[in-house]
Tab-separated table of N, CA and C in Angstrom:
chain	number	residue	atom	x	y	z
A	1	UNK	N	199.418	171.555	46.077
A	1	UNK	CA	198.665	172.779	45.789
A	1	UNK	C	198.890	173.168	44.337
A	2	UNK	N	198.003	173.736	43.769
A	2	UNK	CA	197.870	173.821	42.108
A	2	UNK	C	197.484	175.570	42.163
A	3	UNK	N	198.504	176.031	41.514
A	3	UNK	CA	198.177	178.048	41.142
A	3	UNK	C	197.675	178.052	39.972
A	4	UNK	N	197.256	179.109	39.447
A	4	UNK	CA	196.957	179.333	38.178
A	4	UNK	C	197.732	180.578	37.840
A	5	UNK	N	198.392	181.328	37.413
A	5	UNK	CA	198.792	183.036	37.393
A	5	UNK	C	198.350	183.166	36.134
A	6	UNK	N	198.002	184.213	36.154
A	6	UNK	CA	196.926	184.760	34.661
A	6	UNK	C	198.220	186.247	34.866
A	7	UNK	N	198.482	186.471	33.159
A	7	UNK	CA	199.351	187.663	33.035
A	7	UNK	C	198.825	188.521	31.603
A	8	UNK	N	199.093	189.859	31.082
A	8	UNK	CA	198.819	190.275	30.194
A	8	UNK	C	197.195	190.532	30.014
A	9	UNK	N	196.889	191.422	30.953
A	9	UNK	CA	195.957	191.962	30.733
A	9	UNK	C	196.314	193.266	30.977
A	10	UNK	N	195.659	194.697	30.733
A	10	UNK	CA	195.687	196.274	30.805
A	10	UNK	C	194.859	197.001	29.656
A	11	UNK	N	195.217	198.423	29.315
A	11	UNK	CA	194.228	198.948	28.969
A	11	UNK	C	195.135	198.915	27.289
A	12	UNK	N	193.669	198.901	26.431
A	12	UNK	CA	194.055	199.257	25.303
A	12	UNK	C	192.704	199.451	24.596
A	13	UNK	N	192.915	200.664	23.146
A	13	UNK	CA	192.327	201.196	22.328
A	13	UNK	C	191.407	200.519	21.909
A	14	UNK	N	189.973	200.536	21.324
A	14	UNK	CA	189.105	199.789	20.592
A	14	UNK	C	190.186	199.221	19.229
A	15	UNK	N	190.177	198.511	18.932
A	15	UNK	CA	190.366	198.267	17.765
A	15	UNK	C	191.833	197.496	17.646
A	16	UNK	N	192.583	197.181	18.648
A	16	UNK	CA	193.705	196.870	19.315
A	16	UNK	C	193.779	195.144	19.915
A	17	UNK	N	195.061	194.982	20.461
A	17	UNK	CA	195.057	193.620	20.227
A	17	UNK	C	195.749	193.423	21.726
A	18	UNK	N	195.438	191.737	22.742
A	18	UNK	CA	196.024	191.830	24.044
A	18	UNK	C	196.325	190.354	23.964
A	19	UNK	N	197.232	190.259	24.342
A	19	UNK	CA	197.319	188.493	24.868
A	19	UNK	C	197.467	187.735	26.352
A	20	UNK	N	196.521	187.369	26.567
A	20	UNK	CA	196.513	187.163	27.687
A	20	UNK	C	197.246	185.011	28.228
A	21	UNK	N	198.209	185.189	29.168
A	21	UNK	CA	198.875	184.233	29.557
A	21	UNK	C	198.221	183.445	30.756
A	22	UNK	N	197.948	182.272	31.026
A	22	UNK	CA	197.985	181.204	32.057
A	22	UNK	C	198.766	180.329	32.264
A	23	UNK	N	199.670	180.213	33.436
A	23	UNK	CA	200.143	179.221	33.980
A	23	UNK	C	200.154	178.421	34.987
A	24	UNK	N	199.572	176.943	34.901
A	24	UNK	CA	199.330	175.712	36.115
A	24	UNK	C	200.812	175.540	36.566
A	25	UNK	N	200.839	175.461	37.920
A	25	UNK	CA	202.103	174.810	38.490
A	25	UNK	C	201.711	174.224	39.737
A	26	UNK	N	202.437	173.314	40.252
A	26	UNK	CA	201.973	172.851	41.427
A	26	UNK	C	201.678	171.129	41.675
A	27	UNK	N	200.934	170.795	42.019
A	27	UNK	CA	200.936	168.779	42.257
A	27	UNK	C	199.828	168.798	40.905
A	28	UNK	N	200.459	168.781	39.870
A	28	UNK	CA	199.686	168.705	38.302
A	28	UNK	C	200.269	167.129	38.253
A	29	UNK	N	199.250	166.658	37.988
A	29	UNK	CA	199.464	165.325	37.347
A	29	UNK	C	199.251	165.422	35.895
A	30	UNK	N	198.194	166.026	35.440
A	30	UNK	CA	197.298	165.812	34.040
A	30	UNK	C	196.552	166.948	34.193
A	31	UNK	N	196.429	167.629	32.833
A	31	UNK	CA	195.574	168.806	32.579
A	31	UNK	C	194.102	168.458	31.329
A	32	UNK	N	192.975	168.506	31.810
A	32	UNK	CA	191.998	168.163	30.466
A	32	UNK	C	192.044	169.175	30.175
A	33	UNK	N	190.604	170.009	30.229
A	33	UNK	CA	190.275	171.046	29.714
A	33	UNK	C	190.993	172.572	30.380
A	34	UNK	N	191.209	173.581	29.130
A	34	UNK	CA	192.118	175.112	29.877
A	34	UNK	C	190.673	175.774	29.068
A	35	UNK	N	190.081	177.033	29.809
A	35	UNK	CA	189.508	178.065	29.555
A	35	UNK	C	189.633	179.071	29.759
A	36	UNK	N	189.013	179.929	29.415
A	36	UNK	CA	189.088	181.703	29.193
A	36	UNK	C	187.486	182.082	30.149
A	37	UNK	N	187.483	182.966	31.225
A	37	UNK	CA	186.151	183.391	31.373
A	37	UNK	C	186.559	184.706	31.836
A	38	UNK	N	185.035	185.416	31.108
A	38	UNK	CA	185.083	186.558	31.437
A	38	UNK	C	184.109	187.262	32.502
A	39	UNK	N	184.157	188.551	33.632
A	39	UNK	CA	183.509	188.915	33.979
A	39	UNK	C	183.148	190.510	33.834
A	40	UNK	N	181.934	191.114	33.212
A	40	UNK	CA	182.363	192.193	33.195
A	40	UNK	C	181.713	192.879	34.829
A	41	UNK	N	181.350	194.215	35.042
A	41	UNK	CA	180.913	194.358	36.149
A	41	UNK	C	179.011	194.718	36.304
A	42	UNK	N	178.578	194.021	37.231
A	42	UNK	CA	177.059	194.033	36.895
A	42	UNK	C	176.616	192.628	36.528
A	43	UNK	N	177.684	192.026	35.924
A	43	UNK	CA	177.273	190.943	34.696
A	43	UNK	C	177.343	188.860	35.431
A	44	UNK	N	177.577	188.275	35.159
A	44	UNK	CA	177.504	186.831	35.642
A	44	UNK	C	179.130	186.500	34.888
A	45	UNK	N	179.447	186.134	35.455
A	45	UNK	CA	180.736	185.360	34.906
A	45	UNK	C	180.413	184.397	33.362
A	46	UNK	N	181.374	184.677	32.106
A	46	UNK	CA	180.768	183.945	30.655
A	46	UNK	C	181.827	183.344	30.748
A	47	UNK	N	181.533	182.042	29.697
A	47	UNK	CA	182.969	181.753	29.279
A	47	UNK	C	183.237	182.477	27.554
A	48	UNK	N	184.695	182.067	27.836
A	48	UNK	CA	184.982	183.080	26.765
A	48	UNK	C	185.407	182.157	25.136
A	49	UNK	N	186.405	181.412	26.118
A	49	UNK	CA	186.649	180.185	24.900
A	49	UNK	C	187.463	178.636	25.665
A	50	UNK	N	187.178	178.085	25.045
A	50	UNK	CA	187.408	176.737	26.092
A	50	UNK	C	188.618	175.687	24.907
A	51	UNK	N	189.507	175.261	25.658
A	51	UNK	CA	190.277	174.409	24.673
A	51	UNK	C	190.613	173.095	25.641
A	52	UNK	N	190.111	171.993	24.788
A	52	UNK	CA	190.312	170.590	25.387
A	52	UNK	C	191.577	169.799	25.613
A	53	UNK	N	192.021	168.543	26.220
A	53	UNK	CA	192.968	168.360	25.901
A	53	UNK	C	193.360	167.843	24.908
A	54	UNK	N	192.095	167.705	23.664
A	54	UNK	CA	192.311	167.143	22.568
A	54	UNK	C	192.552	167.574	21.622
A	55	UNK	N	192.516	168.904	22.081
A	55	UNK	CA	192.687	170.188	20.706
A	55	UNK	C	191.682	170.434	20.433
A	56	UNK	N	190.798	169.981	20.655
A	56	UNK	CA	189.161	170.740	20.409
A	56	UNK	C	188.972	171.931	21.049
A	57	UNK	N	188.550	173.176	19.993
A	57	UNK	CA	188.319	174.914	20.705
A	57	UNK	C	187.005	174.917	20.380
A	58	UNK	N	186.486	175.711	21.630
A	58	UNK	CA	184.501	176.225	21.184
A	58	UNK	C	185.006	177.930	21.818
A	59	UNK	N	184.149	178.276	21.240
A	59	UNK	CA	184.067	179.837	21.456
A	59	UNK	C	182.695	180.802	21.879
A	60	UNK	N	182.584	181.382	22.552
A	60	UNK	CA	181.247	181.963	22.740
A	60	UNK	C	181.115	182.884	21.063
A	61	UNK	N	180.192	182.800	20.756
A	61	UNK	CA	179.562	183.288	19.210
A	61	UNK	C	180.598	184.888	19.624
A	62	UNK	N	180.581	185.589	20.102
A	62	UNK	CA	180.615	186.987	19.709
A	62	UNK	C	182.264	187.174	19.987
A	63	UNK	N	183.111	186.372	20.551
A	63	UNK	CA	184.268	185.968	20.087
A	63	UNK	C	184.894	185.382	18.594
A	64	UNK	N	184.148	184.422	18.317
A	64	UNK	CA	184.559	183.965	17.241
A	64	UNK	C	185.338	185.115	15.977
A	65	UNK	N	186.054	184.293	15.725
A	65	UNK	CA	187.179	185.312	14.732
A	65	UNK	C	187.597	186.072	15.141
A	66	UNK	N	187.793	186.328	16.521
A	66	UNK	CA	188.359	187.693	16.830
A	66	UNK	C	189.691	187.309	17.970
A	67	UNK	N	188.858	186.391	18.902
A	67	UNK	CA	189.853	185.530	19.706
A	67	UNK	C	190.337	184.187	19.352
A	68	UNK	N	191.199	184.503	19.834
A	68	UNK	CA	191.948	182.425	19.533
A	68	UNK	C	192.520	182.391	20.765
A	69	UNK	N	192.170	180.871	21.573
A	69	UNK	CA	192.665	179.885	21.994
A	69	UNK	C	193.592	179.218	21.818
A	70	UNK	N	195.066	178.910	22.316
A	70	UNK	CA	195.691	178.222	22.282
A	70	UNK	C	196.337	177.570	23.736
A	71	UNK	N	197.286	176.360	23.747
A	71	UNK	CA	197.775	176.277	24.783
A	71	UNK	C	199.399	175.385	24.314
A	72	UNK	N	199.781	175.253	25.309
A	72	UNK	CA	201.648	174.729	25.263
A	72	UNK	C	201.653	173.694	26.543
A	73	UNK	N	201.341	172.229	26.126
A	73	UNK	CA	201.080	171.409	27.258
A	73	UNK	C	202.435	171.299	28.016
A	74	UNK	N	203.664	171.513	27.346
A	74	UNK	CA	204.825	171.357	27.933
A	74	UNK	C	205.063	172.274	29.071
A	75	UNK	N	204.571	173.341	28.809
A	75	UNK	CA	204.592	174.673	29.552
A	75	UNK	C	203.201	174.758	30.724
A	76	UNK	N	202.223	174.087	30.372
A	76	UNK	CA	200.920	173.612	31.137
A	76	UNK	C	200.436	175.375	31.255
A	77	UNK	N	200.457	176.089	29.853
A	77	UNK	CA	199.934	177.354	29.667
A	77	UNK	C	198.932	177.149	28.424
A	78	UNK	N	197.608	178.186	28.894
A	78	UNK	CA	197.251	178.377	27.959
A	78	UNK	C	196.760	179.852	27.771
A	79	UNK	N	196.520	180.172	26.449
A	79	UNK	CA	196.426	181.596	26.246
A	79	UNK	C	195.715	181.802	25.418
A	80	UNK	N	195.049	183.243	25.353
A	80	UNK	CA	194.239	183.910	24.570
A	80	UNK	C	194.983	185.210	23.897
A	81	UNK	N	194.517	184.843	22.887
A	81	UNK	CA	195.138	186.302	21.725
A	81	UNK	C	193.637	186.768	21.632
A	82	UNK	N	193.701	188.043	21.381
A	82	UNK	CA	192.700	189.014	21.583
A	82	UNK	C	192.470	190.010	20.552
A	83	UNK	N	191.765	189.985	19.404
A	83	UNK	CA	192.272	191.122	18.508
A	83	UNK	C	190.860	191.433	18.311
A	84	UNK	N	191.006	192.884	17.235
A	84	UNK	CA	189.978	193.504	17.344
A	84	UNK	C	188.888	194.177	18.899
A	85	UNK	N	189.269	194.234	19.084
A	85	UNK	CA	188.749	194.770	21.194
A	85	UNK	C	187.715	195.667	20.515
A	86	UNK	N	186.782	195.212	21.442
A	86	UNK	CA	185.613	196.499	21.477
A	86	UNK	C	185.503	197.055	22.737
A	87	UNK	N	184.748	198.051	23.165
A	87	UNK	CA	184.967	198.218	24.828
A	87	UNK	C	184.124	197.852	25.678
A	88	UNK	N	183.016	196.491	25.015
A	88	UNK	CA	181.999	195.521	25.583
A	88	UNK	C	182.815	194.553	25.933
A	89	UNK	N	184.460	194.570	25.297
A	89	UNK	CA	184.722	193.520	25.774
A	89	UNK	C	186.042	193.552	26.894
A	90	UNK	N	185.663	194.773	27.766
A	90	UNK	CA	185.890	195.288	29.331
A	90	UNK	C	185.776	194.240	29.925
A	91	UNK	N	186.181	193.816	30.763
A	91	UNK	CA	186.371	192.719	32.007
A	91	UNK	C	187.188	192.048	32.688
A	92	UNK	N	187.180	191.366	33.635
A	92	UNK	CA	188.067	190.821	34.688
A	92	UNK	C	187.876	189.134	33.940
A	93	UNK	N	189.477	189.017	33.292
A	93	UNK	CA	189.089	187.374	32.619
A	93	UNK	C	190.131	186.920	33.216
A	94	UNK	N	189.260	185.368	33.435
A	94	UNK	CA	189.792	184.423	34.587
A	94	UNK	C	190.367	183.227	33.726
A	95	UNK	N	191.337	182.436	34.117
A	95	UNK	CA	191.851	181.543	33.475
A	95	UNK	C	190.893	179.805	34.474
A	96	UNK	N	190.813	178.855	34.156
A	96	UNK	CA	190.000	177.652	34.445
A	96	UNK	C	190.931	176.868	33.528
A	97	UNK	N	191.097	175.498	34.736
A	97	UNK	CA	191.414	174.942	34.535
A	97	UNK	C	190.851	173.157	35.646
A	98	UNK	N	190.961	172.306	34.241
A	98	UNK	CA	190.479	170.938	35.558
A	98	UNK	C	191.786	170.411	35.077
A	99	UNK	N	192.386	169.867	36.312
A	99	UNK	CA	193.321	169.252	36.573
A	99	UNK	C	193.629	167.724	37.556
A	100	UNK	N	194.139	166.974	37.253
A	100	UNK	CA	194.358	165.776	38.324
A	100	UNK	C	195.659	166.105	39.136
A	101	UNK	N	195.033	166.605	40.421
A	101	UNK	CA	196.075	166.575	41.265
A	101	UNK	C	196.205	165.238	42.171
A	102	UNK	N	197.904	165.255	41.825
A	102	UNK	CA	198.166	164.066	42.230
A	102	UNK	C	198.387	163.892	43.789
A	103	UNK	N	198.063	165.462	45.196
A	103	UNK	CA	197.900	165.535	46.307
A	103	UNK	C	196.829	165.054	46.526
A	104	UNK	N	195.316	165.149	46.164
A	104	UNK	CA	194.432	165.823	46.549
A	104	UNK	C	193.430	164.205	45.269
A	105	UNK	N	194.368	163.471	45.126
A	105	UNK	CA	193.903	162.397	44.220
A	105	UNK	C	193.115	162.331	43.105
A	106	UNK	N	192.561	163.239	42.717
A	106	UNK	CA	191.498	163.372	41.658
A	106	UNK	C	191.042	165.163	41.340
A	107	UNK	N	189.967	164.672	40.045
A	107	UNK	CA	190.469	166.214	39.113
A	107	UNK	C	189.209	166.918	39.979
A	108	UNK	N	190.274	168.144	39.663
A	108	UNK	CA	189.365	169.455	40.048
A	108	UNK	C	189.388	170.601	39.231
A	109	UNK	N	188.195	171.506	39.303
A	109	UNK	CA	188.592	172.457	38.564
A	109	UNK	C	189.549	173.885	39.132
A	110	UNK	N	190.066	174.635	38.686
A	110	UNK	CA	191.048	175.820	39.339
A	110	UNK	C	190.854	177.283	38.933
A	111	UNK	N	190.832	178.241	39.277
A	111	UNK	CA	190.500	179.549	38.833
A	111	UNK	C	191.744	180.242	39.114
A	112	UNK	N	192.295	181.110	38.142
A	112	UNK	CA	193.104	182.210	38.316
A	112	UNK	C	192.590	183.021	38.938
A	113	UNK	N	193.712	184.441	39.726
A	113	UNK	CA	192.803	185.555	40.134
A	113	UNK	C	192.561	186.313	39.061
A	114	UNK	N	192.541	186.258	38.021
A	114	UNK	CA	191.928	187.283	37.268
A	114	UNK	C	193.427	188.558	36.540
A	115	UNK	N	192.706	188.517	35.355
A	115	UNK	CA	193.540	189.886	34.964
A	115	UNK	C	192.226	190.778	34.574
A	116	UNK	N	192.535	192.416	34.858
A	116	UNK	CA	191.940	193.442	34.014
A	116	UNK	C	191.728	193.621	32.632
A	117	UNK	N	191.054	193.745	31.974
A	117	UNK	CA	190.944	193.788	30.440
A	117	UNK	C	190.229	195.005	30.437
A	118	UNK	N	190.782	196.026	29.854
A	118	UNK	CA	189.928	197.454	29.819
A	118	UNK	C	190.328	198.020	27.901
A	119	UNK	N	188.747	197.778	27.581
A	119	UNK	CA	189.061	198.734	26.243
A	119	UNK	C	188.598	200.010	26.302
A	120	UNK	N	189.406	200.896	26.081
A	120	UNK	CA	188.841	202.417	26.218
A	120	UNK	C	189.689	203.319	24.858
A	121	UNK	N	188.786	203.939	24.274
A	121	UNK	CA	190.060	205.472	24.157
A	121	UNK	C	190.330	206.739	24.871
């Protein structure tokens, strides 16, 4: 069985900064791709920013420069730094991940439950 725990999400000011944590544990063989998605409410699930296992990052346009992608393969975490917050960018963001589980023989993709992301003043 493969978890995801998504940590560091809550409320903060427009103009303010959040970092949000993912961690895979479980029958991980191999991790490709780690992502960021967001949902706000009303809205379709986006992605937010996607990082490969090659080190290749893409970003949805209205992120760019504001969020960064990173991850720690040793740690099989990856994370989003968050700066500049507007309060469009309110939502429930999910961590994704495809993984080769070595139970279940081949890759799948995985969803965190979600953290809160609330920009308000």
């Amino acid at each position: 069985q493969v978890q995801l725990v998504e940590s560091g999400g809550g409320l903060v000011q427009p103009g303010g900064s959040l970092r949000l944590s993912c961690a895979a544990s479980g029958s991980i063989r191999s991790i490709n791709t780690m992502a960021w998605y967001r949902q706000a409410p009303g809205k379709q699930r986006e992605l937010v920013a996607r990082n490969a296992s090659s080190g290749t990052t893409n970003y949805q346009d209205s992120m760019k420069g504001r969020f960064t992608i990173s991850r720690d393969n040793a740690k099989n975490t990856v994370y989003l730094q968050m700066n500049s917050l507007k309060p469009e960018d309110t939502a429930v963001y999910y961590c994704n991940a495809n993984i080769l589980d070595f139970i279940r023989g081949r890759w799948l993709d995985y969803w965190g439950q979600g953290t809160q992301v609330t920009v308000s003043s």
